[in-house]
Short mmCIF file of C-alpha atoms and ligand atoms in Angstrom, two decimals:
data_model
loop_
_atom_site.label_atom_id
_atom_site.label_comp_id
_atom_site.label_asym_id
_atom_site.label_seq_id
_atom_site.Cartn_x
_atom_site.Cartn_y
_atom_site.Cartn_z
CA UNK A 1 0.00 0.00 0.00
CA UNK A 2 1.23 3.45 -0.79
CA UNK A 3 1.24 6.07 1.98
CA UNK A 4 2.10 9.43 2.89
CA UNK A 5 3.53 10.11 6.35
CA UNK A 6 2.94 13.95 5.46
CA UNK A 7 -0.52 14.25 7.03
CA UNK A 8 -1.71 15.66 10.46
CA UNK A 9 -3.04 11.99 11.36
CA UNK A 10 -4.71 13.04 14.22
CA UNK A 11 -6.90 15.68 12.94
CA UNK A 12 -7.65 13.75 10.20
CA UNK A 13 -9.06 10.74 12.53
CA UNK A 14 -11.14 13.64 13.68
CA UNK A 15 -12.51 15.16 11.19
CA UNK A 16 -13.15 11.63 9.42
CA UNK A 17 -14.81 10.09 12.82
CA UNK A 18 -16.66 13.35 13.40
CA UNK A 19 -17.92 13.29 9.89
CA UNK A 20 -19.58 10.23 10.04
CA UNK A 21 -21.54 11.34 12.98
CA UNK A 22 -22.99 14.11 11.34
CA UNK A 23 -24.45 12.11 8.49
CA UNK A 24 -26.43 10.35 11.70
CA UNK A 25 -27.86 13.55 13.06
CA UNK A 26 -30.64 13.94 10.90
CA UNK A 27 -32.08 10.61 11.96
CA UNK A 28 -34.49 9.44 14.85
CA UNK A 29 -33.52 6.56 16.61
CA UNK A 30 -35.71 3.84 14.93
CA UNK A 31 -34.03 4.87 11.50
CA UNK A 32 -30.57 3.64 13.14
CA UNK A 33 -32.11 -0.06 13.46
CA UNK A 34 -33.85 -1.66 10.71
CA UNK A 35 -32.66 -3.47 8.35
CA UNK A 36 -35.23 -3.63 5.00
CA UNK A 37 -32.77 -6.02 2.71
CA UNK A 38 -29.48 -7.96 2.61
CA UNK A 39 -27.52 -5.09 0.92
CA UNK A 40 -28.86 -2.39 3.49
CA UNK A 41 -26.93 -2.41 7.18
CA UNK A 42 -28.73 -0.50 9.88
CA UNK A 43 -26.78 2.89 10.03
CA UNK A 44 -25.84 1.66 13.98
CA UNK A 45 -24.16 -1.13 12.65
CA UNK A 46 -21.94 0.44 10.37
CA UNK A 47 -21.31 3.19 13.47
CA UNK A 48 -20.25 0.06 15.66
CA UNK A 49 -18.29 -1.13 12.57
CA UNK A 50 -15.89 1.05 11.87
CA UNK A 51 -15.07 1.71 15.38
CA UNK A 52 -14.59 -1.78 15.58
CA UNK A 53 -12.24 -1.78 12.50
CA UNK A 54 -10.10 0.72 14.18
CA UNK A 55 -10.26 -1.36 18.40
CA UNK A 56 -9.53 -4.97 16.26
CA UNK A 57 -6.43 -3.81 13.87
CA UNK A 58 -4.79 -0.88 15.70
CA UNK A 59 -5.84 -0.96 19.67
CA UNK A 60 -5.61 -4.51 20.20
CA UNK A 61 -2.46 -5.18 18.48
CA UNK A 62 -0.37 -2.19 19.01
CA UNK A 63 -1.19 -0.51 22.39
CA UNK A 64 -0.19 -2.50 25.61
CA UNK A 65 -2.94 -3.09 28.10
CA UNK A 66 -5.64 -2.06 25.62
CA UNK A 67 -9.20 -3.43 27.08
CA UNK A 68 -11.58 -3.77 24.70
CA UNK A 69 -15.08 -1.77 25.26
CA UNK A 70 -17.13 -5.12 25.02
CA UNK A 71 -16.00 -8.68 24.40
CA UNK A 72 -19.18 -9.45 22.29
CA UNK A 73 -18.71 -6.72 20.04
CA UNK A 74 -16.34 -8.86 17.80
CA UNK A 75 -18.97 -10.77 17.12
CA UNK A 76 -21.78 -8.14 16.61
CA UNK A 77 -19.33 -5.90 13.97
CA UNK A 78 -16.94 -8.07 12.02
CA UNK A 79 -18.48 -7.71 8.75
CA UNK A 80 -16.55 -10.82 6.81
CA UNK A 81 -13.40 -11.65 8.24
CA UNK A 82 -12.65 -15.16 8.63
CA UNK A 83 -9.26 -14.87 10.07
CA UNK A 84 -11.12 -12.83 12.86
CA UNK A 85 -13.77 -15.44 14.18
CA UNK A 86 -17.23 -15.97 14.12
CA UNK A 87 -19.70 -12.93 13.54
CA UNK A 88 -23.47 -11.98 13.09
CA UNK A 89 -24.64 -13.26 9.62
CA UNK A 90 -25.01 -9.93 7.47
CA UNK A 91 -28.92 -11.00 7.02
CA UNK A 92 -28.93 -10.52 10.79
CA UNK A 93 -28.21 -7.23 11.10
CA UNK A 94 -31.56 -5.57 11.65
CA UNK A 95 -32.20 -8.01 14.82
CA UNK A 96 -30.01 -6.37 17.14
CA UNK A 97 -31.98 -4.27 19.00
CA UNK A 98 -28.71 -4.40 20.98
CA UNK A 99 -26.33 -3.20 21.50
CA UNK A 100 -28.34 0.52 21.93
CA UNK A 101 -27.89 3.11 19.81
CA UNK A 102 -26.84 4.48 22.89
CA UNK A 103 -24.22 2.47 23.95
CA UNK A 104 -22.45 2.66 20.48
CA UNK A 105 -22.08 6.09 20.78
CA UNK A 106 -20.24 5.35 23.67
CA UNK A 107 -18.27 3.04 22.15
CA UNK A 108 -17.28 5.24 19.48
CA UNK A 109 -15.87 7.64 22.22
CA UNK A 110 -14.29 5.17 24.29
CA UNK A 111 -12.27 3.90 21.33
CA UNK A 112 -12.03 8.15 19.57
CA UNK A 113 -10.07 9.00 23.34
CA UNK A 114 -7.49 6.12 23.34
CA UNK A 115 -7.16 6.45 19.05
CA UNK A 116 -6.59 10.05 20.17
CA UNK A 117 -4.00 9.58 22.62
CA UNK A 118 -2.36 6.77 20.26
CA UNK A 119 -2.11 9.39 17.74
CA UNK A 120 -0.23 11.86 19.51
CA UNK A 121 3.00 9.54 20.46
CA UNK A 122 6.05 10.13 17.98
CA UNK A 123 7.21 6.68 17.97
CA UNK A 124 4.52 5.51 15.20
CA UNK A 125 5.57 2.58 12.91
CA UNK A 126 5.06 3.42 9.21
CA UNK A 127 3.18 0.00 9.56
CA UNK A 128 1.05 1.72 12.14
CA UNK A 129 0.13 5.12 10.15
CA UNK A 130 -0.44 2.81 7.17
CA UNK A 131 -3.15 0.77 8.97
CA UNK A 132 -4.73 4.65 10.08
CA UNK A 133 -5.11 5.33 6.96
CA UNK A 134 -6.48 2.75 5.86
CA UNK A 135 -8.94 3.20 8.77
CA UNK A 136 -10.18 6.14 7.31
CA UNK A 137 -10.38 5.36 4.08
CA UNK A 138 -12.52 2.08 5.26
CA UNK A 139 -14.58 4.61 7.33
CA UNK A 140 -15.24 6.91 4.35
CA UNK A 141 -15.97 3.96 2.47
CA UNK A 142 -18.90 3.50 5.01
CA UNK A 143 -19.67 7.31 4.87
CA UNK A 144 -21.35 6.39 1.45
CA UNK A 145 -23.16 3.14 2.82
CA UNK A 146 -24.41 5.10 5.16
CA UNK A 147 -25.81 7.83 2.77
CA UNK A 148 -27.30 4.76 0.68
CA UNK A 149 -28.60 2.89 3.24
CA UNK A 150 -30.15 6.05 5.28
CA UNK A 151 -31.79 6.89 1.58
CA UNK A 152 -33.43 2.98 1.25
CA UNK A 153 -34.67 2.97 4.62
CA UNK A 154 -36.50 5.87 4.60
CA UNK A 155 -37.13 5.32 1.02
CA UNK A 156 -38.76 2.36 1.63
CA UNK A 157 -40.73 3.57 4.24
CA UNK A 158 -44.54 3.76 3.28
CA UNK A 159 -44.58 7.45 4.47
CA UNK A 160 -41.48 8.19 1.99
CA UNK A 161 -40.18 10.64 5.09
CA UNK A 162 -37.29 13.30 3.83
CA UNK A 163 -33.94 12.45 5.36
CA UNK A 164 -33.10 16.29 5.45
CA UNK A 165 -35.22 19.10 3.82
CA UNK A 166 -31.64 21.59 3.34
CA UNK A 167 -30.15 19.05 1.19
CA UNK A 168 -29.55 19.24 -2.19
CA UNK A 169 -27.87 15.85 -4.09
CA UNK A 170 -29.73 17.13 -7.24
CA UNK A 171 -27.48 17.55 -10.28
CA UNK A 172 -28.48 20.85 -12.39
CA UNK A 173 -26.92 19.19 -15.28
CA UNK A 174 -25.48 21.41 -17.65
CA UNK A 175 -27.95 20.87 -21.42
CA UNK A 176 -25.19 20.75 -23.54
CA UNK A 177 -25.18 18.37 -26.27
CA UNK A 178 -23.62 14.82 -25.67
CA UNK A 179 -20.34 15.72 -27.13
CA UNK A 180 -18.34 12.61 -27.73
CA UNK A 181 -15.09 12.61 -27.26
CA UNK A 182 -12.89 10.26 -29.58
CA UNK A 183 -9.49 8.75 -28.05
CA UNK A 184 -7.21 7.14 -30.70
CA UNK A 185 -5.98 3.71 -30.93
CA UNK A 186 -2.84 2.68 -29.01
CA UNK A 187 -1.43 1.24 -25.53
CA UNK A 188 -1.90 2.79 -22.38
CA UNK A 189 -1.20 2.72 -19.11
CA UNK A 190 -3.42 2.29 -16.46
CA UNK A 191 -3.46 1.74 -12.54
CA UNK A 192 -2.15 3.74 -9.51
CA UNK A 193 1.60 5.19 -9.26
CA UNK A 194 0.91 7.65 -7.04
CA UNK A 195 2.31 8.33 -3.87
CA UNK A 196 -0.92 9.09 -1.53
CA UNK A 197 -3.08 6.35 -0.43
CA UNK A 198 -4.83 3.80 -2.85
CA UNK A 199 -6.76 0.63 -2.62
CA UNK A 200 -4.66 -2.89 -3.42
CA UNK A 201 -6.98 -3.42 -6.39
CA UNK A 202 -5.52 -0.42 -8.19
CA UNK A 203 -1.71 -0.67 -8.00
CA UNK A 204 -0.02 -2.96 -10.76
CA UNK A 205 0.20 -0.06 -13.34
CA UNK A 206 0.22 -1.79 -16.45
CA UNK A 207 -0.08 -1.45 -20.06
CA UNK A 208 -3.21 -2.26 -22.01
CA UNK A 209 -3.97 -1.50 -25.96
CA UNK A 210 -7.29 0.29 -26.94
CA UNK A 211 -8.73 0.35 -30.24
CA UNK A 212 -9.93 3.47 -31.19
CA UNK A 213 -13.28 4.35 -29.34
CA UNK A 214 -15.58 7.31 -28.59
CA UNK A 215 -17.18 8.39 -25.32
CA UNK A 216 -19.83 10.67 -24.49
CA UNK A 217 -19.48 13.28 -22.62
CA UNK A 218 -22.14 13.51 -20.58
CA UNK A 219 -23.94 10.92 -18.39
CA UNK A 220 -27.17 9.29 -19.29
CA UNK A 221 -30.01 11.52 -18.44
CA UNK A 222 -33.46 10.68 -16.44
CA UNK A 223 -35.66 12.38 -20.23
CA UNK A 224 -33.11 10.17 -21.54
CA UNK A 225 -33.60 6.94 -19.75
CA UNK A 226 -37.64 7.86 -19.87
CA UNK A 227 -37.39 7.43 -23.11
CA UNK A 228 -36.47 3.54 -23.02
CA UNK A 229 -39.18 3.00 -20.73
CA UNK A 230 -41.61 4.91 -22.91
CA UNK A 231 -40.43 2.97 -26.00
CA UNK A 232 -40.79 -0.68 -23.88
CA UNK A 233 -37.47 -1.03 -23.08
CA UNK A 234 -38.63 -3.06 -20.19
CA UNK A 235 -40.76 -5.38 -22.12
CA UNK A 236 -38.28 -6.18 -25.17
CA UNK A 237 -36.02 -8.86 -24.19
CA UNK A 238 -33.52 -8.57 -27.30
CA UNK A 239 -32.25 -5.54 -25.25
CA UNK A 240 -31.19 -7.89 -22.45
CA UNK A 241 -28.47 -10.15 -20.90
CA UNK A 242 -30.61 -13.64 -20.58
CA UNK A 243 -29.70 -12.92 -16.74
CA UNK A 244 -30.99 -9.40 -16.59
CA UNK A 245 -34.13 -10.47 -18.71
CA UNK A 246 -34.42 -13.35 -15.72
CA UNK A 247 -34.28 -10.30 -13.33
CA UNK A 248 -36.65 -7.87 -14.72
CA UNK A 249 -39.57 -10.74 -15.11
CA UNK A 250 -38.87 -12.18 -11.87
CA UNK A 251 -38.78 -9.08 -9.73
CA UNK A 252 -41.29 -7.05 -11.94
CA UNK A 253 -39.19 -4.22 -12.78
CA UNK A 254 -40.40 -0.97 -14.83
CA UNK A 255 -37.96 1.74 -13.60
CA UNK A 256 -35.02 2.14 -12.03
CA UNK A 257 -35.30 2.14 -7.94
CA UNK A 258 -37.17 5.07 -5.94
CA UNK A 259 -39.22 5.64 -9.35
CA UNK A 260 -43.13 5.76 -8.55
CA UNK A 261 -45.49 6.87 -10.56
CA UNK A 262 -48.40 9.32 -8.90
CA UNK A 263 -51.17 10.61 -10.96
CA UNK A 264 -49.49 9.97 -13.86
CA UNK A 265 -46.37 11.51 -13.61
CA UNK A 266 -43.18 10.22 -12.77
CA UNK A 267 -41.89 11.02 -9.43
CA UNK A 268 -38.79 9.37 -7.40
CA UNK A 269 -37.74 9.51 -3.40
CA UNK A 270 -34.91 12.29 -2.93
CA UNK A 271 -32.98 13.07 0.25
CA UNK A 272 -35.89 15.56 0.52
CA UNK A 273 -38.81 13.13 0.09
CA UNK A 274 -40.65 12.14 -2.73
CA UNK A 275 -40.31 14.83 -6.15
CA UNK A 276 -41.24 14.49 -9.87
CA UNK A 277 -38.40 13.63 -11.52
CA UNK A 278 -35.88 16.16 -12.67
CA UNK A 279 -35.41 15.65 -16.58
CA UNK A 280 -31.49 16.58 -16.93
CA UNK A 281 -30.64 15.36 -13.67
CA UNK A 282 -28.44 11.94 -14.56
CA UNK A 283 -30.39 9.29 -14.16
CA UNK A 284 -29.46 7.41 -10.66
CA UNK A 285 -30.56 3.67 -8.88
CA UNK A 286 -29.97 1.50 -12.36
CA UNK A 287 -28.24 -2.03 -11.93
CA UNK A 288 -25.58 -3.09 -14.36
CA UNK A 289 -28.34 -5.00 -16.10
CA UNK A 290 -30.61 -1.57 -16.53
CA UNK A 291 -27.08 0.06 -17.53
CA UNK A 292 -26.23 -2.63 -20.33
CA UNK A 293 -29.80 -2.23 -21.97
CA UNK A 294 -30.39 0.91 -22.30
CA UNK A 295 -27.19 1.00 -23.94
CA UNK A 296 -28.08 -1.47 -26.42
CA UNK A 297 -31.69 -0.19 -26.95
CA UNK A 298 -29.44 3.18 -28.17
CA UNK A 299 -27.05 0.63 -30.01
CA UNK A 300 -24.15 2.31 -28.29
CA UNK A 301 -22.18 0.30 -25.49
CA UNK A 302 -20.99 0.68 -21.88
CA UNK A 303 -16.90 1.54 -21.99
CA UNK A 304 -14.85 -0.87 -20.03
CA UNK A 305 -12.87 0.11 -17.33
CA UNK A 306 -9.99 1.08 -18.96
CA UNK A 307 -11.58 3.08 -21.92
CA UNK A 308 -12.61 5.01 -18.70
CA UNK A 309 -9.93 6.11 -17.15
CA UNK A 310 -8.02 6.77 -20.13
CA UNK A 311 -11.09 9.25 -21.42
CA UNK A 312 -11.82 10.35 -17.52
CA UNK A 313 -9.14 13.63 -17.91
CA UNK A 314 -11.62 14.87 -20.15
CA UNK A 315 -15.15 14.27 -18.96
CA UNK A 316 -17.15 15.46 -15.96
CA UNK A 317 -16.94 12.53 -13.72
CA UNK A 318 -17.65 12.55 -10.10
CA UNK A 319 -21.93 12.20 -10.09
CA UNK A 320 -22.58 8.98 -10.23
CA UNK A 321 -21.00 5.73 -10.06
CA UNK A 322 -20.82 4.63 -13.75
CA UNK A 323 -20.61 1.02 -14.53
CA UNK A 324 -18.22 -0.07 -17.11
CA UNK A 325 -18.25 -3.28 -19.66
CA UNK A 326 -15.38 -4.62 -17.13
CA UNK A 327 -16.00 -7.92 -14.80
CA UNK A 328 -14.31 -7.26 -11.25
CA UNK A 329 -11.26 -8.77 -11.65
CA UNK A 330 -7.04 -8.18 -10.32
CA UNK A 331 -4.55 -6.34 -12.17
CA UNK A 332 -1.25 -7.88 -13.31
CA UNK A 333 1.28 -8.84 -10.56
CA UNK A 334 -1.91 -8.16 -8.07
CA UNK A 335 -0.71 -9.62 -4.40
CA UNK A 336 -3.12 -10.48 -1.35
CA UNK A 337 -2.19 -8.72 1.62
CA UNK A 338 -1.13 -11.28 4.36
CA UNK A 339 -3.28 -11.96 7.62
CA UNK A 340 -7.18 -10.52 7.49
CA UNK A 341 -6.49 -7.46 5.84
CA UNK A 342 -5.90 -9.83 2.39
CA UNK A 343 -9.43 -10.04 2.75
CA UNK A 344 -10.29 -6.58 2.47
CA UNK A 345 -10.62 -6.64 -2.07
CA UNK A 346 -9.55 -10.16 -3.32
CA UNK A 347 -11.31 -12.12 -2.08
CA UNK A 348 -14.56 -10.25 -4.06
CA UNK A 349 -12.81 -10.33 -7.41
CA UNK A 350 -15.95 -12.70 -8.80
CA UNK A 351 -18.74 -12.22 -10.01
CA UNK A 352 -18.86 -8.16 -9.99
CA UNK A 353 -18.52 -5.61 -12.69
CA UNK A 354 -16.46 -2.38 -11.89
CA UNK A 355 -17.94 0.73 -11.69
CA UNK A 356 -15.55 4.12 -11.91
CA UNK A 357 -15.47 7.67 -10.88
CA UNK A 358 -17.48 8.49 -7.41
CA UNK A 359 -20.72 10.11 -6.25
CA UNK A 360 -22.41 12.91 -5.03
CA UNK A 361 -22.56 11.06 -1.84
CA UNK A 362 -18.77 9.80 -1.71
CA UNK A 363 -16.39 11.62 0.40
CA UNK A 364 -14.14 13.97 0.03
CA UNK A 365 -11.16 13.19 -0.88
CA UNK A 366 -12.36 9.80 -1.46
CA UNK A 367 -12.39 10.09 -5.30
CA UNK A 368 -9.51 9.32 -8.14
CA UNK A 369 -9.07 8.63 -11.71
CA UNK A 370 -8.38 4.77 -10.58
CA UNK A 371 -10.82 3.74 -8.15
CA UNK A 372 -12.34 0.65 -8.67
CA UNK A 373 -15.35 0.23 -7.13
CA UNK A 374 -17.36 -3.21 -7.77
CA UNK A 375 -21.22 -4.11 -7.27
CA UNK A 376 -22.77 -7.40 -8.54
CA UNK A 377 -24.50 -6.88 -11.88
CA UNK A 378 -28.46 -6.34 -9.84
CA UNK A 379 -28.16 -3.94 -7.13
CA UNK A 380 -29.81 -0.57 -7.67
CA UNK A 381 -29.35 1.37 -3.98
CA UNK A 382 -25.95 2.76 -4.84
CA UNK A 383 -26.08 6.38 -6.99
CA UNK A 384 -25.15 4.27 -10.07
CA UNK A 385 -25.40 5.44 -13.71
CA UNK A 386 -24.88 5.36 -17.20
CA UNK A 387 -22.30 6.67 -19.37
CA UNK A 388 -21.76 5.27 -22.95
CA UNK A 389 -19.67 4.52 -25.65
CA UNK A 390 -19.09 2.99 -29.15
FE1 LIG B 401 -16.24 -2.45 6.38
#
């Protein structure tokens, strides 16, 4: 893992702990516990979660005498470590009532005060500050689950309540046309050389050779995407992967998630509670399946990952996550970290597709031209979208 040592680690534990609080604040305490599916964690859990992240690889291990806050919280807020015992299956998540709310707050603080004092002793192993950092990054990961997992609970909530009424997530999209930008053939390089932090899954800079492509511009819009429902893009199965066909029968889909039509007109659940939908806003909540047939319904194609991040300099990126034509898989020369921190990418590299650039609701500073992020080829809750090629 590449670090830098040139950060105020301390304040930066601060600001990063304190902002995940304050996505919390807005919500009463019944929000923090349910669990509607799989893919959703309550928003306590991932609060426990990351604290534990930071009590099981940096307290325990590297300060003497460390007590842990509660023995039993290993096993309430591993998420999927093997190497680190037995935990709550993720299905589970919405049954514990307990621990409180409460008493993870307290938790959180117990284990902020001794990360604080840890922070502030000089004799920090670059092993050390490299497993902060990674604690951060991990937390701001969960920053994002929790802004996608606050938005399916509530929108899934019959009363459709408004997480916060001064937010704005909207994108005034700019209505230029969809200027496509064409990158000659030739070999590339791709992957992370940089010398800040990145992810495992994006170091092994390597070459790769690109025929000559074009790539729009902008991303897909929602009077775009309403179009391909209007025109039965949902009902024609020759736009379809057999799999995604399987998927829109079986669960009865017409629209991508939070879409609802009232009276008529199409409307879809916002941060600030159910609204008609905004026409150049980019359209948001479509699974790789949604993504792949819209673009064949407009004969165009999704780019892969690399077509991506050789175009990204020039493009607007940084509104939605957009799914590319790549399957989640590792780089050249890619290397599983020993002990359970190995298990933190790798082990995932199946069954996915990679989706680049980052969200309105990712951190800051949480966003480069490299990032791989990966979702299997159904899931709708993350601020996914569409940008195409040919
Ligand atoms: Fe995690």
């Amino acid at each position: 893992m590449q670090t830098t040592t040139h950060i105020d680690l301390k304040s930066a534990f601060t600001q990063v702990r304190a902002a995940t609080e304050k996505i919390c604040k807005p919500l009463e305490i019944e929000d923090y516990v349910v669990q509607p599916i799989s893919d959703v964690s309550p928003p306590k859990w991932h609060l426990g979660h990351t604290t534990w992240f930071f009590e099981t690889f940096l307290l325990i291990p590297h300060v003497a005498g460390y007590e842990p806050y509660d023995h039993e919280f290993n096993f309430v807020f591993n998420s999927y470590y093997e190497s680190i015992g037995s935990r709550v299956i993720r299905t589970d998540r919405g049954n514990l009532s307990r621990p409180t709310v409460n008493s993870i707050y307290k938790y959180r603080k117990y284990v902020d005060v001794v990360m604080s004092h840890f922070l502030e002793r000089s004799d920090l192993t670059q092993e050390v500050i490299d497993l902060v950092i990674l604690g951060l990054n991990h937390e701001q990961q969960h920053q994002e689950l929790l802004f996608t997992d606050i938005k399916y609970i509530l929108g899934h909530n019959p009363l459709f309540p408004e997480y916060r009424k001064d937010i704005d997530y909207s994108i005034p999209s700019k209505k230029t046309e969809n200027f496509i930008l064409v990158i000659p053939e030739g070999n590339y390089e791709v992957g992370y050389n940089g010398n800040s932090f990145s992810w495992d899954n994006e170091l092994g800079r390597h070459k790769i050779y690109l025929n000559s492509y074009a790539i729009c511009s902008n991303l897909v819009s929602n009077a775009e995407y309403l179009e391909f429902i209007l025109n039965g893009g949902y009902q024609d199965f020759r736009y379809w992967h057999a799999e995604g066909w399987d998927w829109v029968k079986k669960n009865h889909i017409l629209a991508p998630l939070y879409w609802h039509t009232i009276n008529g007109q199409w409307h879809n659940f916002t941060f600030r509670g159910m609204l008609p939908i905004d026409p150049d806003e980019p359209v948001c909540h479509v699974s790789y399946f949604e993504a792949y047939a819209y673009a064949n319904w407009k004969g165009m194609r999704l780019p892969t990952e690399f077509e991506w991040e050789v175009a990204a300099a020039d493009f607007n990126w940084g509104h939605r996550w957009e799914w590319t034509a790549s399957a989640y898989v590792p780089y050249p020369g890619y290397r599983q970290a020993p002990g359970a921190l190995g298990e933190y990418n790798g082990k995932f590299m199946v069954n996915q597709q990679v989706l680049r650039g980052a969200s309105e609701v990712t951190s800051i500073n949480h966003s480069r031209i490299t990032y791989r992020n990966f979702f299997q080829t159904n899931v709708r809750w993350q601020f996914a979208g569409i940008r195409l090629a040919k």
